[in-house]
Amino acid sequence: MLQVKDVQKSFGHFQAIIRANLDVRRGEIVAVIGPNGAGKSTLFKIISGHLKPDRGKILFRDRDITSLEPHQICRQGVSLSYQIVNVFSRLTVFENVQVSVLSRLGKAFDFFTPAKGLAIDETEKILDSVGLGNVGDRICGALSHGEQKVLEIAIALGSNPELLILDEPTAGMAQEETSATIKLLERLNHEGLTILFCEHDIELVFSFANRIMVMQQGVSIIQGPPHQVRENREVREAYLGGA
Ligand code: ADP
Ligand code: MG
């Protein structure tokens, strides 16, 4: 479904990504792991079109999307949910997801189009599916951190993606919120959504992902199923502390 081929990205003289390769098959849950600064977020921004690589290619369903704009990539079926809590904090939960659904349908909020009555059913369906159905009329700023992170997933779902990319979806969550979020992502995956994510919690990654790609200092050093990655000597030394 997705192929990242020999991607390279510098910021000034600094090579954030020296060489990254990644492939994601339809229906998979793929994790990218690696220490802080390894280039994971940069890679996700390149895949979603928010950054352009200096070299290399991104193919989605065999189509070269490297030079497309973020909204075009989103239209192709790739949706990125950000690491930073990225919601319009003065809109309600419902409105945030509704904006996302409407922008997919090509109807943005503006001064001339009363949008309140649009896309109600679909918005409600998404909120129910992520477990936020009962807080739809709350102002986003009033949600807990965990709820805001789930809302980011709901907003990403508003574009009806085939591939959902999540940058640290459980960052800062309490244990219970983390397991609920993982359950949610597993269910979405069962319903057909392909998931690419990065995450700090290694145990969680190894129990949740079908395949894992390891990045280190801007280089993707291995991609494979959990048992294969666990056994890799380079990974053990660099990342799992040799244990
Ligand atoms: P990760 O998500 O794996 O922690 P990032 O992709 O955020 O890593 O960052 C990789 C490296 O690139 C880091 O050293 C970071 O400081 C640097 N970097 C990221 N974005 C920028 C930017 N816009 N300008 C300059 N350096 C950046
Ligand atoms: Mg990051």
PDB file of C-alpha atoms and ligand atoms in Angstrom:
ATOM      1  CA  MET A   1       0.000   0.000   0.000  1.00  0.00           C
ATOM      2  CA  LEU A   2       2.770   2.424   0.976  1.00  0.00           C
ATOM      3  CA  GLN A   3       6.394   2.381  -0.063  1.00  0.00           C
ATOM      4  CA  VAL A   4       9.037   4.803   1.152  1.00  0.00           C
ATOM      5  CA  LYS A   5      12.083   4.492  -1.064  1.00  0.00           C
ATOM      6  CA  ASP A   6      15.487   5.879  -0.087  1.00  0.00           C
ATOM      7  CA  VAL A   7      14.126   9.068   1.413  1.00  0.00           C
ATOM      8  CA  GLN A   8      16.583  11.713   2.511  1.00  0.00           C
ATOM      9  CA  LYS A   9      15.887  15.022   4.280  1.00  0.00           C
ATOM     10  CA  SER A  10      18.154  17.766   5.573  1.00  0.00           C
ATOM     11  CA  PHE A  11      17.363  20.872   7.581  1.00  0.00           C
ATOM     12  CA  GLY A  12      20.139  23.257   6.598  1.00  0.00           C
ATOM     13  CA  HIS A  13      23.351  21.290   7.037  1.00  0.00           C
ATOM     14  CA  PHE A  14      21.752  18.783   9.389  1.00  0.00           C
ATOM     15  CA  GLN A  15      20.720  15.453   7.878  1.00  0.00           C
ATOM     16  CA  ALA A  16      17.611  14.493   9.814  1.00  0.00           C
ATOM     17  CA  ILE A  17      16.941  11.534   7.521  1.00  0.00           C
ATOM     18  CA  ILE A  18      19.959  10.030   5.830  1.00  0.00           C
ATOM     19  CA  ARG A  19      18.214   7.056   4.271  1.00  0.00           C
ATOM     20  CA  ALA A  20      14.761   5.744   5.116  1.00  0.00           C
ATOM     21  CA  ASN A  21      12.948   2.793   3.587  1.00  0.00           C
ATOM     22  CA  LEU A  22       9.592   1.519   4.715  1.00  0.00           C
ATOM     23  CA  ASP A  23       6.753  -0.521   3.336  1.00  0.00           C
ATOM     24  CA  VAL A  24       3.248  -0.961   4.633  1.00  0.00           C
ATOM     25  CA  ARG A  25       0.880  -3.589   3.300  1.00  0.00           C
ATOM     26  CA  ARG A  26      -2.872  -3.204   3.236  1.00  0.00           C
ATOM     27  CA  GLY A  27      -4.459  -4.241   6.523  1.00  0.00           C
ATOM     28  CA  GLU A  28      -1.258  -4.131   8.567  1.00  0.00           C
ATOM     29  CA  ILE A  29      -0.318  -2.373  11.765  1.00  0.00           C
ATOM     30  CA  VAL A  30       3.244  -1.123  11.284  1.00  0.00           C
ATOM     31  CA  ALA A  31       5.269   0.586  14.002  1.00  0.00           C
ATOM     32  CA  VAL A  32       8.302   2.806  13.637  1.00  0.00           C
ATOM     33  CA  ILE A  33      10.534   2.851  16.691  1.00  0.00           C
ATOM     34  CA  GLY A  34      13.770   4.611  17.476  1.00  0.00           C
ATOM     35  CA  PRO A  35      15.248   7.018  20.010  1.00  0.00           C
ATOM     36  CA  ASN A  36      14.302  10.679  20.199  1.00  0.00           C
ATOM     37  CA  GLY A  37      15.630  12.559  17.215  1.00  0.00           C
ATOM     38  CA  ALA A  38      15.869   9.433  15.039  1.00  0.00           C
ATOM     39  CA  GLY A  39      13.680  11.071  12.382  1.00  0.00           C
ATOM     40  CA  LYS A  40      10.324   9.359  12.955  1.00  0.00           C
ATOM     41  CA  SER A  41       8.161  12.487  12.988  1.00  0.00           C
ATOM     42  CA  THR A  42      10.064  13.913  10.024  1.00  0.00           C
ATOM     43  CA  LEU A  43       9.404  10.713   8.087  1.00  0.00           C
ATOM     44  CA  PHE A  44       5.671  10.860   8.871  1.00  0.00           C
ATOM     45  CA  LYS A  45       5.539  14.515   7.764  1.00  0.00           C
ATOM     46  CA  ILE A  46       7.226  13.549   4.509  1.00  0.00           C
ATOM     47  CA  ILE A  47       4.768  10.705   3.868  1.00  0.00           C
ATOM     48  CA  SER A  48       1.802  13.010   4.496  1.00  0.00           C
ATOM     49  CA  GLY A  49       3.247  15.770   2.310  1.00  0.00           C
ATOM     50  CA  HIS A  50       3.879  18.331   5.064  1.00  0.00           C
ATOM     51  CA  LEU A  51       7.601  18.161   4.286  1.00  0.00           C
ATOM     52  CA  LYS A  52       9.246  17.433   0.945  1.00  0.00           C
ATOM     53  CA  PRO A  53      12.177  15.004   0.839  1.00  0.00           C
ATOM     54  CA  ASP A  54      15.457  16.071  -0.775  1.00  0.00           C
ATOM     55  CA  ARG A  55      15.702  12.663  -2.379  1.00  0.00           C
ATOM     56  CA  GLY A  56      13.673   9.493  -2.633  1.00  0.00           C
ATOM     57  CA  LYS A  57      10.092   8.603  -3.368  1.00  0.00           C
ATOM     58  CA  ILE A  58       6.813   7.894  -1.658  1.00  0.00           C
ATOM     59  CA  LEU A  59       4.436   5.540  -3.443  1.00  0.00           C
ATOM     60  CA  PHE A  60       0.876   5.035  -2.257  1.00  0.00           C
ATOM     61  CA  ARG A  61      -1.066   2.280  -4.014  1.00  0.00           C
ATOM     62  CA  ASP A  62       1.680   2.308  -6.666  1.00  0.00           C
ATOM     63  CA  ARG A  63       1.157   5.979  -7.347  1.00  0.00           C
ATOM     64  CA  ASP A  64       3.994   8.445  -6.820  1.00  0.00           C
ATOM     65  CA  ILE A  65       2.702  10.949  -4.250  1.00  0.00           C
ATOM     66  CA  THR A  66       6.077  12.518  -3.424  1.00  0.00           C
ATOM     67  CA  SER A  67       5.299  15.913  -4.889  1.00  0.00           C
ATOM     68  CA  LEU A  68       1.627  16.126  -3.925  1.00  0.00           C
ATOM     69  CA  GLU A  69       0.329  18.651  -1.409  1.00  0.00           C
ATOM     70  CA  PRO A  70      -0.926  17.437   1.992  1.00  0.00           C
ATOM     71  CA  HIS A  71      -4.605  17.875   1.090  1.00  0.00           C
ATOM     72  CA  GLN A  72      -4.101  15.905  -2.125  1.00  0.00           C
ATOM     73  CA  ILE A  73      -2.391  13.091  -0.245  1.00  0.00           C
ATOM     74  CA  CYS A  74      -5.223  13.171   2.267  1.00  0.00           C
ATOM     75  CA  ARG A  75      -7.671  12.806  -0.607  1.00  0.00           C
ATOM     76  CA  GLN A  76      -5.766   9.757  -1.804  1.00  0.00           C
ATOM     77  CA  GLY A  77      -6.549   8.153   1.541  1.00  0.00           C
ATOM     78  CA  VAL A  78      -3.597   8.956   3.819  1.00  0.00           C
ATOM     79  CA  SER A  79      -4.354  10.769   7.057  1.00  0.00           C
ATOM     80  CA  LEU A  80      -1.817  11.947   9.624  1.00  0.00           C
ATOM     81  CA  SER A  81      -2.809  12.503  13.227  1.00  0.00           C
ATOM     82  CA  TYR A  82      -0.227  14.739  14.900  1.00  0.00           C
ATOM     83  CA  GLN A  83       1.833  14.224  17.997  1.00  0.00           C
ATOM     84  CA  ILE A  84       1.016  17.696  19.260  1.00  0.00           C
ATOM     85  CA  VAL A  85      -2.516  18.130  20.474  1.00  0.00           C
ATOM     86  CA  ASN A  86      -3.792  19.847  17.416  1.00  0.00           C
ATOM     87  CA  VAL A  87      -7.466  20.570  17.828  1.00  0.00           C
ATOM     88  CA  PHE A  88      -9.348  23.833  17.572  1.00  0.00           C
ATOM     89  CA  SER A  89      -9.733  24.264  21.276  1.00  0.00           C
ATOM     90  CA  ARG A  90     -12.667  26.702  21.131  1.00  0.00           C
ATOM     91  CA  LEU A  91     -14.810  24.514  18.918  1.00  0.00           C
ATOM     92  CA  THR A  92     -16.825  21.675  20.348  1.00  0.00           C
ATOM     93  CA  VAL A  93     -15.739  18.067  19.968  1.00  0.00           C
ATOM     94  CA  PHE A  94     -18.527  17.582  17.450  1.00  0.00           C
ATOM     95  CA  GLU A  95     -17.544  20.657  15.411  1.00  0.00           C
ATOM     96  CA  ASN A  96     -13.907  19.587  15.222  1.00  0.00           C
ATOM     97  CA  VAL A  97     -14.799  16.274  13.621  1.00  0.00           C
ATOM     98  CA  GLN A  98     -17.497  17.891  11.499  1.00  0.00           C
ATOM     99  CA  VAL A  99     -14.933  20.334  10.044  1.00  0.00           C
ATOM    100  CA  SER A 100     -12.811  17.386   9.047  1.00  0.00           C
ATOM    101  CA  VAL A 101     -15.709  15.524   7.414  1.00  0.00           C
ATOM    102  CA  LEU A 102     -16.871  18.684   5.619  1.00  0.00           C
ATOM    103  CA  SER A 103     -13.432  19.475   4.278  1.00  0.00           C
ATOM    104  CA  ARG A 104     -13.331  16.008   2.757  1.00  0.00           C
ATOM    105  CA  LEU A 105     -16.724  16.655   1.186  1.00  0.00           C
ATOM    106  CA  GLY A 106     -15.367  19.948  -0.125  1.00  0.00           C
ATOM    107  CA  LYS A 107     -17.544  22.078   2.113  1.00  0.00           C
ATOM    108  CA  ALA A 108     -15.547  24.224   4.463  1.00  0.00           C
ATOM    109  CA  PHE A 109     -17.082  26.446   7.069  1.00  0.00           C
ATOM    110  CA  ASP A 110     -17.395  29.956   5.732  1.00  0.00           C
ATOM    111  CA  PHE A 111     -19.415  33.089   6.365  1.00  0.00           C
ATOM    112  CA  PHE A 112     -21.966  32.309   3.689  1.00  0.00           C
ATOM    113  CA  THR A 113     -22.703  28.646   4.190  1.00  0.00           C
ATOM    114  CA  PRO A 114     -24.455  27.692   7.374  1.00  0.00           C
ATOM    115  CA  ALA A 115     -22.639  24.433   8.048  1.00  0.00           C
ATOM    116  CA  LYS A 116     -24.341  23.465  11.256  1.00  0.00           C
ATOM    117  CA  GLY A 117     -26.766  21.041   9.643  1.00  0.00           C
ATOM    118  CA  LEU A 118     -24.201  19.259   7.448  1.00  0.00           C
ATOM    119  CA  ALA A 119     -22.622  15.858   7.847  1.00  0.00           C
ATOM    120  CA  ILE A 120     -24.365  15.288  11.178  1.00  0.00           C
ATOM    121  CA  ASP A 121     -24.831  11.537  10.835  1.00  0.00           C
ATOM    122  CA  GLU A 122     -21.313  10.791   9.717  1.00  0.00           C
ATOM    123  CA  THR A 123     -19.815  12.987  12.435  1.00  0.00           C
ATOM    124  CA  GLU A 124     -21.908  11.267  15.096  1.00  0.00           C
ATOM    125  CA  LYS A 125     -20.924   7.876  13.763  1.00  0.00           C
ATOM    126  CA  ILE A 126     -17.227   8.698  14.033  1.00  0.00           C
ATOM    127  CA  LEU A 127     -17.607  10.096  17.557  1.00  0.00           C
ATOM    128  CA  ASP A 128     -19.505   6.990  18.658  1.00  0.00           C
ATOM    129  CA  SER A 129     -16.907   4.702  17.111  1.00  0.00           C
ATOM    130  CA  VAL A 130     -14.073   6.276  19.133  1.00  0.00           C
ATOM    131  CA  GLY A 131     -16.102   6.521  22.339  1.00  0.00           C
ATOM    132  CA  LEU A 132     -16.546  10.301  22.369  1.00  0.00           C
ATOM    133  CA  GLY A 133     -20.261  10.217  21.536  1.00  0.00           C
ATOM    134  CA  ASN A 134     -21.257  11.500  24.958  1.00  0.00           C
ATOM    135  CA  VAL A 135     -18.943  14.550  24.956  1.00  0.00           C
ATOM    136  CA  GLY A 136     -19.795  15.905  21.496  1.00  0.00           C
ATOM    137  CA  ASP A 137     -21.062  19.247  22.756  1.00  0.00           C
ATOM    138  CA  ARG A 138     -18.098  19.947  25.005  1.00  0.00           C
ATOM    139  CA  ILE A 139     -15.520  22.587  24.127  1.00  0.00           C
ATOM    140  CA  CYS A 140     -12.301  20.789  23.211  1.00  0.00           C
ATOM    141  CA  GLY A 141     -10.217  22.786  25.624  1.00  0.00           C
ATOM    142  CA  ALA A 142     -12.248  21.207  28.434  1.00  0.00           C
ATOM    143  CA  LEU A 143     -11.309  17.631  27.521  1.00  0.00           C
ATOM    144  CA  SER A 144      -8.680  15.634  29.331  1.00  0.00           C
ATOM    145  CA  HIS A 145      -5.360  15.115  27.564  1.00  0.00           C
ATOM    146  CA  GLY A 146      -6.309  11.526  26.780  1.00  0.00           C
ATOM    147  CA  GLU A 147      -9.671  12.561  25.320  1.00  0.00           C
ATOM    148  CA  GLN A 148      -7.960  15.196  23.158  1.00  0.00           C
ATOM    149  CA  LYS A 149      -5.604  12.561  21.774  1.00  0.00           C
ATOM    150  CA  VAL A 150      -8.584  10.348  20.911  1.00  0.00           C
ATOM    151  CA  LEU A 151     -10.253  13.365  19.335  1.00  0.00           C
ATOM    152  CA  GLU A 152      -7.200  13.748  17.083  1.00  0.00           C
ATOM    153  CA  ILE A 153      -7.812  10.204  15.880  1.00  0.00           C
ATOM    154  CA  ALA A 154     -11.485  11.056  15.286  1.00  0.00           C
ATOM    155  CA  ILE A 155     -10.486  14.146  13.292  1.00  0.00           C
ATOM    156  CA  ALA A 156      -8.129  12.029  11.204  1.00  0.00           C
ATOM    157  CA  LEU A 157     -10.966   9.551  10.599  1.00  0.00           C
ATOM    158  CA  GLY A 158     -13.096  12.419   9.268  1.00  0.00           C
ATOM    159  CA  SER A 159     -11.152  12.264   6.023  1.00  0.00           C
ATOM    160  CA  ASN A 160     -12.120   8.575   5.706  1.00  0.00           C
ATOM    161  CA  PRO A 161      -8.526   7.332   5.308  1.00  0.00           C
ATOM    162  CA  GLU A 162      -7.304   3.944   4.129  1.00  0.00           C
ATOM    163  CA  LEU A 163      -3.991   4.529   5.869  1.00  0.00           C
ATOM    164  CA  LEU A 164      -3.988   6.230   9.258  1.00  0.00           C
ATOM    165  CA  ILE A 165      -0.629   7.568  10.455  1.00  0.00           C
ATOM    166  CA  LEU A 166      -0.281   8.267  14.159  1.00  0.00           C
ATOM    167  CA  ASP A 167       2.645  10.074  15.741  1.00  0.00           C
ATOM    168  CA  GLU A 168       2.818   8.802  19.321  1.00  0.00           C
ATOM    169  CA  PRO A 169      -0.924   8.247  19.780  1.00  0.00           C
ATOM    170  CA  THR A 170      -0.642   7.382  23.470  1.00  0.00           C
ATOM    171  CA  ALA A 171       1.948   9.988  24.489  1.00  0.00           C
ATOM    172  CA  GLY A 172       1.206  11.340  27.951  1.00  0.00           C
ATOM    173  CA  MET A 173      -1.715   8.976  28.501  1.00  0.00           C
ATOM    174  CA  ALA A 174      -2.389   7.128  31.711  1.00  0.00           C
ATOM    175  CA  GLN A 175      -2.209   3.323  31.554  1.00  0.00           C
ATOM    176  CA  GLU A 176      -5.966   2.873  31.262  1.00  0.00           C
ATOM    177  CA  GLU A 177      -6.287   5.448  28.486  1.00  0.00           C
ATOM    178  CA  THR A 178      -3.408   3.782  26.677  1.00  0.00           C
ATOM    179  CA  SER A 179      -5.044   0.366  26.683  1.00  0.00           C
ATOM    180  CA  ALA A 180      -8.373   1.851  25.630  1.00  0.00           C
ATOM    181  CA  THR A 181      -6.665   3.652  22.744  1.00  0.00           C
ATOM    182  CA  ILE A 182      -4.862   0.492  21.647  1.00  0.00           C
ATOM    183  CA  LYS A 183      -8.152  -1.413  21.750  1.00  0.00           C
ATOM    184  CA  LEU A 184      -9.729   1.308  19.634  1.00  0.00           C
ATOM    185  CA  LEU A 185      -6.917   1.132  17.065  1.00  0.00           C
ATOM    186  CA  GLU A 186      -7.145  -2.661  16.976  1.00  0.00           C
ATOM    187  CA  ARG A 187     -10.860  -2.433  16.290  1.00  0.00           C
ATOM    188  CA  LEU A 188     -10.367   0.157  13.537  1.00  0.00           C
ATOM    189  CA  ASN A 189      -7.734  -2.143  12.042  1.00  0.00           C
ATOM    190  CA  HIS A 190     -10.167  -5.091  12.142  1.00  0.00           C
ATOM    191  CA  GLU A 191     -12.658  -2.901  10.330  1.00  0.00           C
ATOM    192  CA  GLY A 192     -10.155  -2.494   7.503  1.00  0.00           C
ATOM    193  CA  LEU A 193      -7.995   0.497   8.389  1.00  0.00           C
ATOM    194  CA  THR A 194      -4.251   0.170   7.802  1.00  0.00           C
ATOM    195  CA  ILE A 195      -2.222   1.780  10.594  1.00  0.00           C
ATOM    196  CA  LEU A 196       1.294   3.219  10.686  1.00  0.00           C
ATOM    197  CA  PHE A 197       2.416   4.625  14.019  1.00  0.00           C
ATOM    198  CA  CYS A 198       5.419   5.482  16.135  1.00  0.00           C
ATOM    199  CA  GLU A 199       5.549   5.022  19.846  1.00  0.00           C
ATOM    200  CA  HIS A 200       7.911   5.131  22.789  1.00  0.00           C
ATOM    201  CA  ASP A 201       6.512   2.231  24.759  1.00  0.00           C
ATOM    202  CA  ILE A 202       8.462  -0.708  23.366  1.00  0.00           C
ATOM    203  CA  GLU A 203       6.433  -3.442  25.039  1.00  0.00           C
ATOM    204  CA  LEU A 204       3.296  -1.943  23.597  1.00  0.00           C
ATOM    205  CA  VAL A 205       4.859  -1.833  20.139  1.00  0.00           C
ATOM    206  CA  PHE A 206       5.976  -5.439  20.262  1.00  0.00           C
ATOM    207  CA  SER A 207       2.567  -6.670  21.353  1.00  0.00           C
ATOM    208  CA  PHE A 208       0.521  -4.518  18.991  1.00  0.00           C
ATOM    209  CA  ALA A 209       2.384  -4.192  15.666  1.00  0.00           C
ATOM    210  CA  ASN A 210       2.451  -6.766  12.851  1.00  0.00           C
ATOM    211  CA  ARG A 211       5.762  -5.402  11.671  1.00  0.00           C
ATOM    212  CA  ILE A 212       8.279  -2.970  13.103  1.00  0.00           C
ATOM    213  CA  MET A 213      10.727  -0.629  11.418  1.00  0.00           C
ATOM    214  CA  VAL A 214      13.640   0.654  13.490  1.00  0.00           C
ATOM    215  CA  MET A 215      15.156   4.069  12.861  1.00  0.00           C
ATOM    216  CA  GLN A 216      18.421   5.206  14.250  1.00  0.00           C
ATOM    217  CA  GLN A 217      20.025   8.580  13.624  1.00  0.00           C
ATOM    218  CA  GLY A 218      18.179   9.107  10.387  1.00  0.00           C
ATOM    219  CA  VAL A 219      18.618   5.604   8.998  1.00  0.00           C
ATOM    220  CA  SER A 220      16.023   2.830   8.836  1.00  0.00           C
ATOM    221  CA  ILE A 221      18.125  -0.117   9.982  1.00  0.00           C
ATOM    222  CA  ILE A 222      15.608  -2.971   9.819  1.00  0.00           C
ATOM    223  CA  GLN A 223      11.959  -3.749   9.157  1.00  0.00           C
ATOM    224  CA  GLY A 224      10.369  -7.040  10.038  1.00  0.00           C
ATOM    225  CA  PRO A 225       7.964  -8.917  12.298  1.00  0.00           C
ATOM    226  CA  PRO A 226       8.455  -8.389  16.056  1.00  0.00           C
ATOM    227  CA  HIS A 227      10.391 -11.614  16.688  1.00  0.00           C
ATOM    228  CA  GLN A 228      12.847 -10.829  13.911  1.00  0.00           C
ATOM    229  CA  VAL A 229      13.405  -7.266  15.126  1.00  0.00           C
ATOM    230  CA  ARG A 230      13.831  -8.468  18.702  1.00  0.00           C
ATOM    231  CA  GLU A 231      16.580 -10.860  17.612  1.00  0.00           C
ATOM    232  CA  ASN A 232      18.502  -8.341  15.556  1.00  0.00           C
ATOM    233  CA  ARG A 233      21.886  -7.718  17.162  1.00  0.00           C
ATOM    234  CA  GLU A 234      22.126  -4.091  16.047  1.00  0.00           C
ATOM    235  CA  VAL A 235      18.683  -3.345  17.477  1.00  0.00           C
ATOM    236  CA  ARG A 236      19.456  -5.050  20.771  1.00  0.00           C
ATOM    237  CA  GLU A 237      22.687  -3.138  21.206  1.00  0.00           C
ATOM    238  CA  ALA A 238      21.389   0.218  20.108  1.00  0.00           C
ATOM    239  CA  TYR A 239      17.885   0.234  21.381  1.00  0.00           C
ATOM    240  CA  LEU A 240      16.948  -2.585  23.701  1.00  0.00           C
ATOM    241  CA  GLY A 241      20.031  -2.141  25.836  1.00  0.00           C
ATOM    242  CA  GLY A 242      21.429  -5.497  24.811  1.00  0.00           C
ATOM    243  CA  ALA A 243      19.067  -7.300  27.188  1.00  0.00           C
TER     244      ALA A 243
HETATM  245  P1  ADP B   1      11.792  11.843  16.246  1.00  0.00           P
HETATM  246  O1  ADP B   1      10.380  12.061  15.880  1.00  0.00           O
HETATM  247  O2  ADP B   1      12.298  10.487  15.872  1.00  0.00           O
HETATM  248  O3  ADP B   1      12.081  12.152  17.684  1.00  0.00           O
HETATM  249  P2  ADP B   1      12.281  14.093  14.501  1.00  0.00           P
HETATM  250  O4  ADP B   1      11.872  13.608  13.158  1.00  0.00           O
HETATM  251  O5  ADP B   1      11.333  14.978  15.220  1.00  0.00           O
HETATM  252  O6  ADP B   1      12.707  12.849  15.397  1.00  0.00           O
HETATM  253  O7  ADP B   1      13.652  14.882  14.375  1.00  0.00           O
HETATM  254  C1  ADP B   1      14.785  14.330  13.767  1.00  0.00           C
HETATM  255  C2  ADP B   1      15.910  15.345  13.851  1.00  0.00           C
HETATM  256  O8  ADP B   1      15.643  16.419  12.985  1.00  0.00           O
HETATM  257  C3  ADP B   1      16.082  15.922  15.252  1.00  0.00           C
HETATM  258  O9  ADP B   1      17.474  16.097  15.488  1.00  0.00           O
HETATM  259  C4  ADP B   1      15.373  17.257  15.154  1.00  0.00           C
HETATM  260  O10 ADP B   1      15.939  18.183  16.045  1.00  0.00           O
HETATM  261  C5  ADP B   1      15.624  17.640  13.712  1.00  0.00           C
HETATM  262  N1  ADP B   1      14.541  18.464  13.159  1.00  0.00           N
HETATM  263  C6  ADP B   1      13.248  18.082  13.034  1.00  0.00           C
HETATM  264  N2  ADP B   1      12.511  19.044  12.449  1.00  0.00           N
HETATM  265  C7  ADP B   1      13.372  20.060  12.206  1.00  0.00           C
HETATM  266  C8  ADP B   1      13.237  21.371  11.591  1.00  0.00           C
HETATM  267  N3  ADP B   1      12.062  21.795  11.131  1.00  0.00           N
HETATM  268  N4  ADP B   1      14.340  22.135  11.506  1.00  0.00           N
HETATM  269  C9  ADP B   1      15.531  21.695  11.958  1.00  0.00           C
HETATM  270  N5  ADP B   1      15.745  20.499  12.529  1.00  0.00           N
HETATM  271  C10 ADP B   1      14.677  19.696  12.660  1.00  0.00           C
HETATM  272 MG    MG B   2       8.721  12.587  17.041  1.00  0.00          MG
END
